[in-house]
Structure formats: structure tokens, C-alpha cells
Short mmCIF file of C-alpha atoms in Angstrom, two decimals:
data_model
loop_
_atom_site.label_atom_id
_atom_site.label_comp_id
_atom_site.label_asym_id
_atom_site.label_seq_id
_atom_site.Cartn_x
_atom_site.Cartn_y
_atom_site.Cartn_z
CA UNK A 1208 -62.98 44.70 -0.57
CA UNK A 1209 -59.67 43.50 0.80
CA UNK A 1210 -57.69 42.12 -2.24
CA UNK A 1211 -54.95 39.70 -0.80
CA UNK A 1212 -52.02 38.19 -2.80
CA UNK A 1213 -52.43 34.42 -3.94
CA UNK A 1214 -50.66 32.56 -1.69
CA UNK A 1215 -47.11 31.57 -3.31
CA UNK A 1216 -46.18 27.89 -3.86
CA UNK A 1217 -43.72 26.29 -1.35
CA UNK A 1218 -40.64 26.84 -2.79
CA UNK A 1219 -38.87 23.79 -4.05
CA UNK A 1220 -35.93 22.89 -1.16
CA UNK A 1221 -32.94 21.72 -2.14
CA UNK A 1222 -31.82 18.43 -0.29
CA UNK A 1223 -27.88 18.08 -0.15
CA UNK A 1224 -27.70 14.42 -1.31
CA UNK A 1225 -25.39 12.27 1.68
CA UNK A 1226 -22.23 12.11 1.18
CA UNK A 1227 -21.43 8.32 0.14
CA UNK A 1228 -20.21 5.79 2.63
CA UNK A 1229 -16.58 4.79 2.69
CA UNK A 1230 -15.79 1.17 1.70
CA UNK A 1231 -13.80 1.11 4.77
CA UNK A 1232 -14.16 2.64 8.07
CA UNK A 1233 -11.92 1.89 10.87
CA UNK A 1234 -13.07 4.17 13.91
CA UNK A 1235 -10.72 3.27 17.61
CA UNK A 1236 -9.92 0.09 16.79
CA UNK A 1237 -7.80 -2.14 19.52
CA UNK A 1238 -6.76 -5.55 19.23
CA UNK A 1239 -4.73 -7.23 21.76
CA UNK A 1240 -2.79 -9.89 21.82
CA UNK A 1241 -2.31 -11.22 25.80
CA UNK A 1242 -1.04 -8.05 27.78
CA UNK A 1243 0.31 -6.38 24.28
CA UNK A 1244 -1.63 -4.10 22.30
CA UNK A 1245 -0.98 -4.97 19.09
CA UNK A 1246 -3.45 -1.71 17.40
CA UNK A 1247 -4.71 1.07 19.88
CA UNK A 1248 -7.24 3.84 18.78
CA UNK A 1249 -6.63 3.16 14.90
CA UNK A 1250 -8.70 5.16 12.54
CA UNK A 1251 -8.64 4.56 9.17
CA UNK A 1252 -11.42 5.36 6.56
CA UNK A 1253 -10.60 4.49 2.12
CA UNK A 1254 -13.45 5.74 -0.02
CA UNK A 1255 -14.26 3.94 -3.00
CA UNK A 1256 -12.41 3.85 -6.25
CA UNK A 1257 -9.28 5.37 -3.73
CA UNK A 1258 -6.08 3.25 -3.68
CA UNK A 1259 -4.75 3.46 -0.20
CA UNK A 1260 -0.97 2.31 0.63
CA UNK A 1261 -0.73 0.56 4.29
CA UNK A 1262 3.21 1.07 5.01
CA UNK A 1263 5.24 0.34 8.20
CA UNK A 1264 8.41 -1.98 9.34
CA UNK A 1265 7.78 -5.88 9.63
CA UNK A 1266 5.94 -6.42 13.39
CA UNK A 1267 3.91 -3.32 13.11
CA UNK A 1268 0.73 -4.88 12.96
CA UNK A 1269 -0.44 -4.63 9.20
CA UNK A 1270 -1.51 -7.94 9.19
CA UNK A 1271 -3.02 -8.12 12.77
CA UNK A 1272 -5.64 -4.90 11.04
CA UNK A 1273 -5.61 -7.19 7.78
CA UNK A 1274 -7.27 -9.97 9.88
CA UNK A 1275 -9.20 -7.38 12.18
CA UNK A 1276 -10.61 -5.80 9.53
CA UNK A 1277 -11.36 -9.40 7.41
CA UNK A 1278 -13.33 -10.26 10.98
CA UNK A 1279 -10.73 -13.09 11.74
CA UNK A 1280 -9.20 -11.86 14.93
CA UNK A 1281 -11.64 -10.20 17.78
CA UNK A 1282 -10.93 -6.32 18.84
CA UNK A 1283 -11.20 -5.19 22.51
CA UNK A 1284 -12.82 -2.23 21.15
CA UNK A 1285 -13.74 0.08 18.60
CA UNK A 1286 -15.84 -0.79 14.74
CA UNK A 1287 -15.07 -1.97 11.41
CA UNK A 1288 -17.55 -0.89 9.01
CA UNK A 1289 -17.20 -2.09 5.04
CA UNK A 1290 -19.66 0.01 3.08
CA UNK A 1291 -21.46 0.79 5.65
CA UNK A 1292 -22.01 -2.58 7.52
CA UNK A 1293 -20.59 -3.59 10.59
CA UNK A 1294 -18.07 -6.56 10.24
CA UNK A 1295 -19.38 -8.29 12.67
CA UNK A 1296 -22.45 -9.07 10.63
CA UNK A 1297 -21.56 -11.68 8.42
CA UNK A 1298 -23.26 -10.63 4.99
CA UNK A 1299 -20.53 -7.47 5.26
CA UNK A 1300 -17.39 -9.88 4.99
CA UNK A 1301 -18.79 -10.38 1.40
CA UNK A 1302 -18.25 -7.10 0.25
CA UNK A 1303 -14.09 -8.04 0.82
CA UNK A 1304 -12.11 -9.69 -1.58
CA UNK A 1305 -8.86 -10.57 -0.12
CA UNK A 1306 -5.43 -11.41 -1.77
CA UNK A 1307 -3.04 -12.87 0.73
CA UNK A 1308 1.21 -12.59 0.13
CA UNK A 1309 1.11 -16.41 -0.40
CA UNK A 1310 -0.29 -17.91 -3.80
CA UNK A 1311 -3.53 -19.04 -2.46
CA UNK A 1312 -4.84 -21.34 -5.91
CA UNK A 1313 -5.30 -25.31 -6.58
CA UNK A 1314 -2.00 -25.30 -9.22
CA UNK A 1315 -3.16 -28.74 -10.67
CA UNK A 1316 -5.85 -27.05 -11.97
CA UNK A 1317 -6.12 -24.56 -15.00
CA UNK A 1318 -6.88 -20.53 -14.33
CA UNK A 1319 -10.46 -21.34 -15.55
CA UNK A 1320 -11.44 -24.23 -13.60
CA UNK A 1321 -9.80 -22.63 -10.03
CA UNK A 1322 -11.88 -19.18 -11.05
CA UNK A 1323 -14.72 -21.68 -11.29
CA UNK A 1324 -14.03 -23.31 -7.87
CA UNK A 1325 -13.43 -20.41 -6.08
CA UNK A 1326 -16.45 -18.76 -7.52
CA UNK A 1327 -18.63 -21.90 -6.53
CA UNK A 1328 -17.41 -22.17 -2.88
CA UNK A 1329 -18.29 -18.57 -2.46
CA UNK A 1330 -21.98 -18.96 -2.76
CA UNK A 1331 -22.62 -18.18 -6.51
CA UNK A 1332 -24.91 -20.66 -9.24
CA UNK A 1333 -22.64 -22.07 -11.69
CA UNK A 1334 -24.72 -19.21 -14.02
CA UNK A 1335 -23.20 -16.40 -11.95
CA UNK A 1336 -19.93 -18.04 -11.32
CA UNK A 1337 -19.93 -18.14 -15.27
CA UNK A 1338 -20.41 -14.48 -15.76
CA UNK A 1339 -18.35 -13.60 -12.93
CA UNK A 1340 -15.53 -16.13 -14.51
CA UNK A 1341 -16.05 -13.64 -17.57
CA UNK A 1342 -15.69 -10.16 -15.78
CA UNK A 1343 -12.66 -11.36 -13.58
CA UNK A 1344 -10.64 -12.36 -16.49
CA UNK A 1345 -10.99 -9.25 -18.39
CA UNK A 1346 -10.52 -7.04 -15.49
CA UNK A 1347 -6.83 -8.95 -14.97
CA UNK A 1348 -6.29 -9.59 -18.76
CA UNK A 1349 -6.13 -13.68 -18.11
CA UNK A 1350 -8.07 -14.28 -21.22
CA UNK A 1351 -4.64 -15.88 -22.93
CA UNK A 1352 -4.05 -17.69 -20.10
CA UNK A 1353 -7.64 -19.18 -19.34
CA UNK A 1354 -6.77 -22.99 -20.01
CA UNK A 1355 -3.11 -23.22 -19.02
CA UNK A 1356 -2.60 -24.83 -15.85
CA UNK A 1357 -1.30 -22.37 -12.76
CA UNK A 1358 1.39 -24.71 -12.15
CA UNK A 1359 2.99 -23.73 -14.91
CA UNK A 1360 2.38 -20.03 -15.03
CA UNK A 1361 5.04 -17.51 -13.82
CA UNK A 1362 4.76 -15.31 -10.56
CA UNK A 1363 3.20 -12.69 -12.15
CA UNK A 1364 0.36 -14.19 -13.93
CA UNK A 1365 -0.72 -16.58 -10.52
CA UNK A 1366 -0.25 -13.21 -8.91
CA UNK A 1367 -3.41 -11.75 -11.58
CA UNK A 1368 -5.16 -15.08 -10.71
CA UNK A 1369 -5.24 -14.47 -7.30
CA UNK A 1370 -6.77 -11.17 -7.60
CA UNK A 1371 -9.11 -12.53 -10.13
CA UNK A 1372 -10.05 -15.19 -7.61
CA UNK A 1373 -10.81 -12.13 -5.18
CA UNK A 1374 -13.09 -10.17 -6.61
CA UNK A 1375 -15.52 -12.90 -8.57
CA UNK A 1376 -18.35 -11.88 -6.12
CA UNK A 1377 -17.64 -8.20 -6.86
CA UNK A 1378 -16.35 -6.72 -3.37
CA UNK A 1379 -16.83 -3.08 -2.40
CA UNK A 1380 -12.81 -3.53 -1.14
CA UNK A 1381 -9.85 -5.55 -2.14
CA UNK A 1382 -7.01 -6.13 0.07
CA UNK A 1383 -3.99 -6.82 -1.33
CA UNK A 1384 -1.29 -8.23 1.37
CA UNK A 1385 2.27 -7.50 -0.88
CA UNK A 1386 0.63 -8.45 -4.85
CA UNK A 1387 4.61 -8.07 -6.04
CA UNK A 1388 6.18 -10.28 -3.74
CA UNK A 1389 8.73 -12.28 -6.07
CA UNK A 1390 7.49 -10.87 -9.47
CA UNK A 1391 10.03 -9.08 -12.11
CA UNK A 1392 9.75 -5.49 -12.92
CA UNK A 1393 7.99 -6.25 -16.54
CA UNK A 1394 4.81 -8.35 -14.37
CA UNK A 1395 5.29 -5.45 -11.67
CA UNK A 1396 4.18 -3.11 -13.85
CA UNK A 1397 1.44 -5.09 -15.36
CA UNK A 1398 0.01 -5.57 -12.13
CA UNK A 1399 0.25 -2.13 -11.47
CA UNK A 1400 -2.11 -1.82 -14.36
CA UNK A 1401 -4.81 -4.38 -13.48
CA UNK A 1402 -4.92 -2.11 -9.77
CA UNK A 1403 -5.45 0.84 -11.62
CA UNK A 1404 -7.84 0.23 -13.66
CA UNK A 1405 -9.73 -1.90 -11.19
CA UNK A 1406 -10.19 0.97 -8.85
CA UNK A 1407 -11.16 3.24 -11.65
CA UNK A 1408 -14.34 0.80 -11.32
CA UNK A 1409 -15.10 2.17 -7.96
CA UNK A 1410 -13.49 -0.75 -5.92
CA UNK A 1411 -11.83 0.46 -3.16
CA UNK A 1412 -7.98 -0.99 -2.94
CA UNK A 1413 -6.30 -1.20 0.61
CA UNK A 1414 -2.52 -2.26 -0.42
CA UNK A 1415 -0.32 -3.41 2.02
CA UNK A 1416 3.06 -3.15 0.97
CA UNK A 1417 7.04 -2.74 1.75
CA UNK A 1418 7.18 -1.73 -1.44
CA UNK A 1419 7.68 2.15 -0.97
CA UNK A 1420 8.24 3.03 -4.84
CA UNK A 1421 5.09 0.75 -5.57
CA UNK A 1422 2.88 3.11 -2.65
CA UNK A 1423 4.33 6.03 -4.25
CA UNK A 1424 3.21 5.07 -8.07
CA UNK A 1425 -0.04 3.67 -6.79
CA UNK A 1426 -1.39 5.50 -3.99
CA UNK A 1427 -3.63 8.55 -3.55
CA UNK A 1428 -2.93 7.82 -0.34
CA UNK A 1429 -0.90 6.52 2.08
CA UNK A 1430 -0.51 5.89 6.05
CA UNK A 1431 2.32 5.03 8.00
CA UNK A 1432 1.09 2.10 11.00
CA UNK A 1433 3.49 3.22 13.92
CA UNK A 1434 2.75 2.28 17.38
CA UNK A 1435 -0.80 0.68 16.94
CA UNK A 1436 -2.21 3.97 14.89
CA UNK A 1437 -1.93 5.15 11.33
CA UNK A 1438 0.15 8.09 11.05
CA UNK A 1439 1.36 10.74 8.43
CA UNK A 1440 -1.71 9.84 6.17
CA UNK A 1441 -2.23 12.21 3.25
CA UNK A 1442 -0.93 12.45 -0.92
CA UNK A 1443 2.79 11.07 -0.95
CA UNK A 1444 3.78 14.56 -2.66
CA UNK A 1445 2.06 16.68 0.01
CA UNK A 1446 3.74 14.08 2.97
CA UNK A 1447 6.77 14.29 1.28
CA UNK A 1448 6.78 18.52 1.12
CA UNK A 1449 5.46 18.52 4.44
CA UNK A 1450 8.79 16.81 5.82
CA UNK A 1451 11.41 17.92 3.52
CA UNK A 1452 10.29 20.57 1.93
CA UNK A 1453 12.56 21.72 -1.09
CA UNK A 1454 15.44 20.06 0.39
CA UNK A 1455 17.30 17.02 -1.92
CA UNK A 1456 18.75 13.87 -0.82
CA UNK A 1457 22.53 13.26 -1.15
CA UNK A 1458 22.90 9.66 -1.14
CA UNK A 1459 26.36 7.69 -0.97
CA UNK A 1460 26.87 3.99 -2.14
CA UNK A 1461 29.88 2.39 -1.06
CA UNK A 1462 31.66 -0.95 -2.10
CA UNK A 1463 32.22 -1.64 1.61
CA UNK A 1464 31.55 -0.05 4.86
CA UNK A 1465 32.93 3.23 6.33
CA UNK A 1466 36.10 2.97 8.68
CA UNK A 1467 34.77 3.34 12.50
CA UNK A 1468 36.30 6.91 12.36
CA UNK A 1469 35.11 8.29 9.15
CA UNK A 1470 31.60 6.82 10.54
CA UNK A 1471 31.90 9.00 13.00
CA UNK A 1472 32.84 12.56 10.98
CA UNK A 1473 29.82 11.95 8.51
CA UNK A 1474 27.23 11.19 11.41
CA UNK A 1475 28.33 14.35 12.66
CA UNK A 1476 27.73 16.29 9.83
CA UNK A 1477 24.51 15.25 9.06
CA UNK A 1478 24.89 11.97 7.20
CA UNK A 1479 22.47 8.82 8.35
CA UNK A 1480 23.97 5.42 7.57
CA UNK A 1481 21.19 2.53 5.90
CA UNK A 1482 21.27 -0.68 7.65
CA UNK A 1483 23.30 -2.52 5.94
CA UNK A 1484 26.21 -0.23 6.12
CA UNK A 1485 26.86 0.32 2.39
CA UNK A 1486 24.72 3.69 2.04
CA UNK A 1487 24.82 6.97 3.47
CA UNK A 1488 22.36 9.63 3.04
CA UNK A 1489 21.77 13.57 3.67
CA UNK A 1490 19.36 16.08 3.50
CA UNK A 1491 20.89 19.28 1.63
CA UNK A 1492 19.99 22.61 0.21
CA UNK A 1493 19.57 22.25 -3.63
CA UNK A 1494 21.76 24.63 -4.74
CA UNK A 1495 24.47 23.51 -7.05
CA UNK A 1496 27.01 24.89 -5.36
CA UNK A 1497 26.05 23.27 -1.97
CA UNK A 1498 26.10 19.61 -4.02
CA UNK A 1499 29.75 20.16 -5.87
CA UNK A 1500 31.34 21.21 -2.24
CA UNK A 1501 29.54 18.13 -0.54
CA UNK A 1502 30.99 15.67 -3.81
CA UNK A 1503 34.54 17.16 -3.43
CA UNK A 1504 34.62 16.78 0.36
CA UNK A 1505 33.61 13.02 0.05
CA UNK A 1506 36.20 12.67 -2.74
CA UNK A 1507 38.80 13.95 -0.29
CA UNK A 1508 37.75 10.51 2.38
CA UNK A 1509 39.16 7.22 2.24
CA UNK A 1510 35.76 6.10 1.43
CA UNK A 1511 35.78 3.99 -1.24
CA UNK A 1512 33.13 5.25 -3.04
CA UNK A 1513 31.26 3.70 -5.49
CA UNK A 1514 28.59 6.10 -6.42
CA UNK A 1515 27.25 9.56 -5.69
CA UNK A 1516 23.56 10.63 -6.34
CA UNK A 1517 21.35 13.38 -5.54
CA UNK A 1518 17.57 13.17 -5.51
CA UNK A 1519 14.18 14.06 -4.77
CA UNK A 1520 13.22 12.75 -1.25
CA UNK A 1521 10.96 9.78 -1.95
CA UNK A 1522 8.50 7.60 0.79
CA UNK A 1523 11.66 5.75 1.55
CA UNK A 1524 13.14 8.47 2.88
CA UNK A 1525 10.23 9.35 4.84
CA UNK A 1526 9.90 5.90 5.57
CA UNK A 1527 13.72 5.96 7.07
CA UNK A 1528 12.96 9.25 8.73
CA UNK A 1529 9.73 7.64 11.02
CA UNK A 1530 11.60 5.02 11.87
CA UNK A 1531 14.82 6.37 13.15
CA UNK A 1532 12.58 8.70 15.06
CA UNK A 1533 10.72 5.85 16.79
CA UNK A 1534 14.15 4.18 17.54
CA UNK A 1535 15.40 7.41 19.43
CA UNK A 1536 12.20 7.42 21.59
#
């Protein structure tokens, strides 16, 4: 009698589980304005729990993909998806919490009663708007503040009650249009904090910002918006070793701008001038040696001089870098 093998059980198969949606996927986006295209092919995907930096000169078009993306101005072409919905349904516009440059709050009222508005006129019971009330002031640390009146509360604090106000209804992404605009360094910093520790939640952060030291604390990531696109995206160290490698940054601050002639000499050795004329700036090796001939040389100038640095290349100087390069073209 043939004797055959029991029949093995199917072997269990192990299902890679899918990768997780981004809170934000921009795939060819295009948005024009009359004959000008204002964005043209843009791409631009933030995962959740990533800050993101949005950088580029005023007239770029940060706020034109602010409004695109928030489904308040139509594209020619191309998707928005937030968490996996399109934008164009309304239910996705939901998962947004926005925080516009302007203070957007009733300031007659007191921090509670506009968290209380806002939450109500976004769709939630007064139980929910209650709990929410709860979450959105811990998360920004407004519990002190609760019954003070925003009229009477500095930049910094509205600043945490407009970010508050954003993200009652618990938004897969929160833009944030400038959140320092015309705050001190002490609020600056707190704010920094109340970002940080809100994205350590999981909520994804898009910040748009002129603020290049702020990107560079902030962001994992960061994009440059040149010419309708995003540009240069990636770490701000590995951007930052990508253009300048191990070089440092001589920088010159004067008390008053550079005779025409001398102008000349240091632009054609290498030096870049800042708009407003006062500061100067090179790329260098970093050896020591290299720095003390540079200081003596400048010493030698009838600059008058009123201070001379050396640094670490920083987003600003990438920043300066992208746009004299689109000026030249």
C-alpha cells in the first residue's frame, strides 16, 4: 500500500500592512490666475506627525497653495488629497485646521467663550465643543488664560488661541500661515513648543514661514516654492551639506554702505552684498588660516566695519543662494 505524506497546512502568509496615507498630498497641481500661472506641476506630500517648512520670497505663491490646498481657489489641474480624501469633497476640508497670519478671534470675548464659538460654528454639540474646549487648551497651555478677555492678551498668547481655535475638531493637518508674526523671542519660543508637541500627537504641521531660523529649529523638512514648484525639499542639515558642503560663511556688517569702488573689489572676489547694503557675505574654506588672511585684508579697506563673523551656512544662506540664482536667469 502506497503510504503518502499528510498533506501540510497552508503556510501562514505574511501581508505587508499599507503603508499609511499622508495627511497631505499635492500631486501636479496648477492654479492660474488669468494668463499667469501662479503654481505649475507642484508636488508636495507631509506625513503625519512631520513638521514641514513652506519657504520662498513674498509673491511666490505660498498663499495661492494655502488657499488651493484649503479648497478656496479652483486648480486647472492636478489633486489635493488630505488623508486620503480628495478636497474637493467637502467632508475632507474638515480634517484642516487653519491658522491665518492675521488674528482671526472675537477680542470682546474671553479665550473660553471664542473656543466655545468657534467650536459651535464648526458643527460640534455644545457636549463635544466642551471636551474639545478641554483638549485645545491643554495642548496650547491656555488654561491660565481661559477667562481673560483676548483683547487684552499679548501677541503671543492670541497667537496660542488661534491655533487652539484650529484644531477643536481635531484635524489630520494644521496650517500655520507665519504663527510668529509680531511676537517676542520669549512667546516665539513658547510657540515653538505648543508645535512640537502638537505634532508629536500625529497632526501633521504645514508651516509657512519667512522665518528661516524658525524652519530650521522646527522642520524635518523643508521646501523651497520657486517658480510654481517646490524645490530643494529634504532635512535642512542634509540641504544645507548638499550646497555648501564643509565650507563656512564669512559675513561682514557695516555701519554704512561700501564706497561704489570697494563694491566692486569684494564682488570680485567672491563677496555677495544683502539687500540692504549693510552686509556682505562669503563662502570660505574653514581653515583658520584662510579666516585670519580674509579679517586682515578687510581691516586693510576703508570699510567701516562694524563687525566680522564666521559661521555655519544656515537656510538663509541657502535661502539667499536660490534666489540670486533665479535673479540671474
Amino acid at each position: 500500500m502506497l503510504q503518502t505524506d499528510p498533506p501540510n497546512e497552508a503556510a501562514a502568509i505574511d501581508v505587508p500592512a499599507a503603508a499609511p496615507l499622508p495627511a497631505l498630498d499635492v500631486r501636479q497641481l496648477s492654479v492660474q490666475y488669468g494668463a499667469r500661472r501662479v503654481l505649475n506641476g507642484l508636488n508636495l506630500s507631509i506625513d503625519s506627525g512631520e513638521i514641514f517648512g513652506l519657504l520662498g520670497p513674498n509673491g511666490a505663491g505660498k498663499t495661492t497653495l494655502i488657499r488651493a490646498i484649503c479648497g478656496r481657489v479652483k486648480h486647472a489641474s492636478g489633486h489635493v488629497h488630505i488623508a486620503g480624501q480628495s478636497n474637493r469633497k467637502r467632508q475632507s476640508l474638515r480634517r484642516i485646521g487653519l491658522v491665518p497670519q492675521e488674528i482671526a478671534l472675537y477680542q470682546h470675548l474671553t479665550v473660553r467663550e471664542n473656543l466655545t464659538t468657534f467650536g459651535r460654528l464648526s458643527g460640534l454639540s455644545a457636549r463635544q465643543a466642551a471636551n474639545a474646549l478641554t483638549f485645545a487648551m491643554k495642548a496650547t497651555r491656555l488654561n491660565k488664560r481661559a477667562d481673560e478677555y483676548v483683547h487684552t492678551l499679548s501677541g503671543g498668547w492670541k497667537r496660542r488661541c488661534n491655533i487652539a481655535a484650529a484644531i477643536l475638531h481635531r484635524p489630520s493637518l494644521l496650517i500655520l500661515d507665519e504663527p510668529t508674526v509680531g511676537v517676542d523671542i520669549d512667546a516665539r519660543n513658547a510657540l515653538h513648543t505648543v508645535i512640537r508637541d502638537l505634532s508629536r500627537t500625529g497632526l501633521a504641521v504645514l508651516l509657512a514661514t519667512h522665518d528661516l531660523d524658525q524652519a530650521q529649529t522646527l522642520c524635518g523638512r523643508v521646501g523651497f516654492l520657486r517658480d510654481g514648484s517646490v524645490t530643494h525639499v529634504g532635512g535642512p542639515a542634509e540641504l544645507l551639506h548638499d550646497m555648501f558642503g564643509t565650507k563656512r560663511e564669512l559675513h561682514v556688517d557695516l555701519f554704512e554702505p561700501a564706497e561704489w569702488a570697494t563694491a566692486s573689489k569684494m564682488k570680485r572676489v567672491g563677496f555677495s552684498d544683502h539687500p540692504n547694503g549693510m552686509e556682505w557675505s562669503m563662502l570660505i574654506d574653514a581653515s583658520a588660516q584662510r579666516q585670519t588672511e580674509l579679517t586682515n585684508a578687510l581691516r586693510q579697506t576703508d570699510l567701516r566695519i562694524k563687525e566680522i563673523r564666521f559661521r555655519e551656512p544656515g537656510l538663509d544662506s541657502l535661502f539667499l543662494r536660490l534666489t540670486t540664482e533665479d535673479r540671474s536667469t
